[in-house]
Amino acid sequence: MTTADWPVVNVAVDIEKVRGQGEDSPPLSFFGPHQAVVAVFDGMGGAGNQPFEIDGRIHTGARWAARGLRSSLVEFLDAGERIEAASLGRLGGAFVHRLDRLDERAGRVRSRLRGSTRRLFPSTAALASVERTRRRRWRVTACWAGDSRVYLWTPQGVQPLTRDHVMDPGVVEERPFEDSPLSNAVSLDRPFALQLHEVELTRPFALIAASDGAYGYVRSPMHFEWMLRYSLARWPDASIWERRLGARIGRLAQDDATLVVLAVGFRDFRDLRRTMIADNRAFAATYIAGLRATGADAARFAERRAALWRRYSANYHALLPPVLENGRAHMCDPVEVLAAGPAGAARPAAAARPASGLGRWRQERRTGSTGSTGSTGSAGSTGSKGRR
Amino acid sequence: MSMQGLSVAVDVVMCIDVTASMHPLIDMVKANARRFHGDLVDACEKNDRIVSRLRVRVIGFRDLAYNQEKPRDSTHPHNGDAVFEESPFFELPRQQGNLAAFLDRLDAAGGGDEPESGLEALALALRSDWTHEGERQRHVVVLWTDAPAHPIESRVAYRPAAYGDLPADLDELTEMWESGQGVTRLRGNARRLVLYAPPEEPWMGLVDQWYLAMHYPSTAGKGLADQDYGEILNGIAKTI
């Protein structure tokens, strides 16, 4: 049985705050022979706001990067590659070569700005693959760089399968209501890490890949889950759910926002809906109504939210991967990748330079970056995939 | 379903070199300072970022040694004691008039040799009474100068008593920025620094070492090209 035979529900949200200038790539849903993959890429608008002209169009390096990485992933999967530990080196190499081709084609628009946070074609990446290993057993593999996330959503709740790569690790577990600058993202001028996390599942589930615009403008992780639950309960089919969820995210987000859901193992949308919203009433009573009752009292709201977060976080963080460290991620140094030759020659993870520690990340390198397009193969673009 | 978005409070501290060498530029810098907050709000709105509260304060700075050694000119409104001229935070747009009045009072005068006390001004900015309101904050420091800065340690002896507890050297100042040492209100995740300064030390090294810092290498007598200015504003707005 290939992924084409799986009954899945697949919806996607793609919101550009300024039309034609969005720095998230369209979300990706890809159905290969053995793996289904969902992915989002969020070009870093602060670090990558330098404009580049490529093929007569001027966009920020952030926008070029996110779209370039998406195309690169599609080519990677079209070539029969899988998302797994053994392929991470080749995936990182493919990202670098794509950004490098962009840079070769780019006519740089003059900019004299400098800074420690400036990056050449910077973007986050969050992707997740699903593979059926037995009749009722799936392997889910999340791979990411930066603060775009992959969540697992089951009747037990929403659980991140990725841990944000941020300067202040406290915002991940203790203070999820705050934000922090990134400590890692894909770019052409700095080494970066691709982290991997696998889980095995035996019951139906939904995977969600989301940029920070989609999850970061609700008032707590409980509100993010409630947004999913409430919208799913309210709308009778997947296409309407997709539109309404997109409208809700669009109203809250103060950034470009992308999110893609892939639900696996359910008979159909009605089965998904029935399973996921069964305890909506109890969830709302526990986590939402109490917060709403605090009204405009900011101090009471903060206090109540902190108490509820302590209760919610145990399950929420049950599948959280470890902190990014050497040996737990593939380190990808663009200098070494490009020195090794064309994309096909990129080395596997085992050949990665072992001494390349996180401390080296901030070293400077001056080069240029990427191109894009490429085959779309069996990739869905934005919006929902037909099989529901 | 009623779900509310996040509120973001933004504080901007503008450090302006007001020594005599800035005379040809001071009107332009003050004009930039006047328009900066409005342009920042516009850039935020263009990017659909909502700023729930915006405050701005100004710190004019000269040279500690020159101001201490120079005989007092009691007829000048900014005599030897006024090495730093600090305003409180002004709530905008409500106190726009107060901000404009403070900027109008800044004269380009004094300073002596070319390096100035820009690093001490940065330290004062970092010690501001930064907002903790809203669910997220941004603490932005913008510094305009046409000169390098004296090493901090070379000016310790000239400090008036009120500034005795400023950092002893650049390492201490770097610690203030990087780890919040000695500053209780600055939030690490909220901080941003924009330097309009010549491509000289300490500014070049500082922007390479300090996280979340941007540098526009200014040329004496020349302002910002619109493109550069827009890029800076967009860069800040997109991190709000």
XYZ file of C-alpha atoms in Angstrom, chain A residues 47-290:
244
model
C 17.702 38.960 9.482
C 17.027 38.558 5.777
C 15.336 41.782 4.770
C 18.056 42.686 2.293
C 16.435 42.813 -1.154
C 17.764 40.836 -4.132
C 16.797 41.027 -7.765
C 16.480 37.605 -9.379
C 15.045 37.123 -12.848
C 13.764 40.675 -12.878
C 11.883 40.416 -9.574
C 12.991 42.105 -6.384
C 12.199 40.383 -3.101
C 13.873 40.074 0.283
C 16.456 37.359 0.841
C 14.002 35.890 3.364
C 11.308 35.363 0.736
C 13.723 33.941 -1.816
C 15.151 31.585 0.794
C 11.847 30.122 2.016
C 10.675 29.430 -1.506
C 14.059 28.084 -2.537
C 14.130 25.620 0.357
C 10.630 24.426 -0.451
C 11.586 23.716 -4.069
C 14.727 22.025 -2.899
C 12.750 19.686 -0.629
C 10.368 18.789 -3.450
C 13.305 17.895 -5.705
C 14.858 15.909 -2.874
C 11.699 13.859 -2.349
C 11.051 13.508 -6.075
C 14.473 11.904 -6.320
C 13.251 9.156 -3.992
C 14.939 10.420 -0.823
C 13.309 9.907 2.560
C 13.313 12.053 5.680
C 15.467 10.007 8.029
C 18.728 10.258 9.945
C 20.766 8.773 7.118
C 19.604 11.401 4.629
C 19.967 14.554 6.735
C 23.403 15.375 5.341
C 22.106 15.156 1.786
C 19.061 17.269 2.679
C 21.259 19.969 4.250
C 23.490 19.840 1.185
C 20.498 20.223 -1.106
C 19.383 23.297 0.856
C 22.830 24.880 0.600
C 23.198 24.242 -3.119
C 19.757 25.689 -3.780
C 20.559 28.844 -1.833
C 23.899 29.073 -3.590
C 22.242 28.904 -7.003
C 19.901 31.692 -5.952
C 22.866 33.781 -4.920
C 24.613 33.226 -8.216
C 21.583 34.555 -10.056
C 20.990 37.446 -7.693
C 21.806 40.981 -8.604
C 22.333 42.449 -5.192
C 20.414 45.599 -4.408
C 22.737 48.030 -2.715
C 22.608 47.929 1.060
C 25.179 49.213 3.518
C 23.567 47.712 6.576
C 25.652 45.366 8.689
C 24.902 43.450 11.823
C 25.466 40.341 13.848
C 21.961 39.135 13.061
C 22.069 39.725 9.319
C 21.951 36.495 7.331
C 22.280 35.597 3.683
C 19.038 33.951 2.544
C 17.828 32.881 6.016
C 14.792 30.702 6.614
C 13.418 28.304 9.152
C 12.374 24.823 8.063
C 9.954 22.399 9.702
C 8.979 19.189 8.007
C 7.445 15.917 9.070
C 7.181 12.610 7.296
C 4.786 9.727 7.949
C 5.595 6.177 7.018
C 3.461 3.133 7.639
C 5.636 0.427 9.154
C 2.896 -2.147 9.856
C -0.850 -2.317 9.362
C -1.624 -0.102 12.344
C 1.732 1.412 13.062
C 3.218 4.624 11.746
C 6.622 6.203 12.095
C 6.580 9.989 12.248
C 9.849 11.850 11.690
C 10.100 15.572 12.376
C 13.046 17.561 11.040
C 13.593 21.243 11.676
C 15.810 24.298 11.996
C 14.528 27.387 13.810
C 11.157 28.023 15.418
C 8.745 26.656 12.853
C 7.103 23.663 14.476
C 5.678 20.215 13.949
C 2.855 19.205 16.294
C 1.208 15.878 16.887
C -2.545 16.193 17.498
C -4.445 13.282 19.014
C -7.530 13.059 21.240
C -5.086 13.453 24.149
C -4.141 16.925 22.951
C -1.607 18.868 20.919
C 2.074 18.022 21.479
C 5.078 19.617 19.784
C 7.497 17.176 18.150
C 10.042 19.962 17.669
C 11.884 22.148 20.143
C 12.439 25.735 18.996
C 16.056 26.713 18.349
C 16.056 29.994 20.267
C 18.529 32.111 22.224
C 16.459 31.901 25.408
C 15.610 28.235 26.070
C 13.280 29.274 28.903
C 10.603 30.353 26.447
C 10.184 26.769 25.270
C 9.228 25.103 28.529
C 8.659 27.736 31.214
C 7.519 30.890 29.413
C 5.810 29.868 26.165
C 3.909 33.173 26.076
C 7.118 35.073 25.281
C 9.244 35.037 22.156
C 12.986 34.874 21.659
C 15.457 35.524 18.835
C 16.496 32.408 16.934
C 19.761 30.598 17.602
C 19.637 28.451 14.470
C 18.149 28.633 10.992
C 19.114 27.605 7.486
C 21.188 30.221 5.666
C 24.054 30.435 3.216
C 26.538 32.339 5.341
C 26.532 30.397 8.619
C 26.678 26.752 9.624
C 23.276 25.463 10.674
C 21.828 22.362 12.302
C 19.017 20.098 11.160
C 17.542 18.311 14.143
C 15.537 15.103 13.886
C 12.956 13.506 16.180
C 11.088 10.232 15.609
C 7.998 8.790 17.270
C 6.073 5.561 16.624
C 2.273 5.710 16.691
C -0.404 3.037 16.726
C -3.566 5.132 16.739
C -4.907 7.693 14.260
C -3.354 11.145 14.538
C -2.933 14.473 12.825
C 0.396 16.110 12.080
C 0.611 19.880 11.939
C 3.516 21.882 10.530
C 3.222 25.583 11.367
C 5.240 28.770 11.128
C 5.331 31.111 14.128
C 2.761 33.351 12.468
C 0.232 30.524 12.843
C 0.930 29.532 16.448
C 2.626 32.583 17.944
C -0.157 35.153 18.108
C -2.596 33.287 20.315
C -2.372 34.013 24.011
C -1.166 30.566 25.093
C -0.590 27.031 23.762
C -4.023 26.170 25.207
C -5.561 28.780 22.920
C -3.763 27.279 19.929
C -5.286 23.872 20.652
C -8.661 25.460 21.247
C -8.481 27.252 17.908
C -8.021 23.880 16.184
C -10.689 22.112 18.202
C -13.278 24.861 17.957
C -12.905 25.367 14.228
C -13.013 21.624 13.592
C -16.183 21.261 15.645
C -17.921 24.120 13.960
C -17.478 23.308 10.286
C -18.881 20.262 8.506
C -16.281 19.466 5.876
C -12.590 19.827 5.336
C -12.683 22.595 2.762
C -14.812 24.831 4.976
C -12.671 23.982 8.003
C -9.617 24.986 6.004
C -11.107 28.351 5.031
C -12.415 29.155 8.497
C -9.232 28.106 10.236
C -7.315 30.291 7.798
C -9.604 33.235 8.475
C -9.163 32.828 12.241
C -5.384 32.630 12.022
C -5.358 35.577 9.630
C -7.266 37.767 12.082
C -4.902 37.002 14.959
C -1.536 36.817 13.191
C 0.641 39.898 12.908
C 2.962 38.062 10.539
C 2.801 35.832 7.509
C 1.361 32.522 8.640
C 1.418 29.031 7.202
C 0.044 25.814 8.599
C -0.599 22.404 7.095
C -2.510 19.509 8.670
C -2.186 15.874 7.645
C -4.550 13.539 9.486
C -3.753 9.838 9.119
C -5.611 6.699 10.129
C -9.119 8.172 10.222
C -11.805 6.785 7.931
C -12.769 10.242 6.702
C -13.246 13.844 7.838
C -16.279 12.949 9.957
C -14.256 10.325 11.784
C -11.481 12.841 12.397
C -13.956 15.412 13.623
C -15.790 13.026 15.932
C -12.562 11.713 17.434
C -10.815 15.023 17.997
C -13.656 17.106 19.402
C -15.176 14.502 21.722
C -14.119 16.369 24.873
C -14.281 19.932 23.544
C -16.736 20.978 26.221
C -14.475 19.841 29.039
C -11.422 21.412 27.389
C -13.154 24.755 27.015
C -14.432 24.675 30.587
C -10.984 23.881 31.951
C -8.688 26.052 29.864
C -10.657 28.755 28.103
C -13.641 29.818 30.192
C -11.539 30.505 33.276
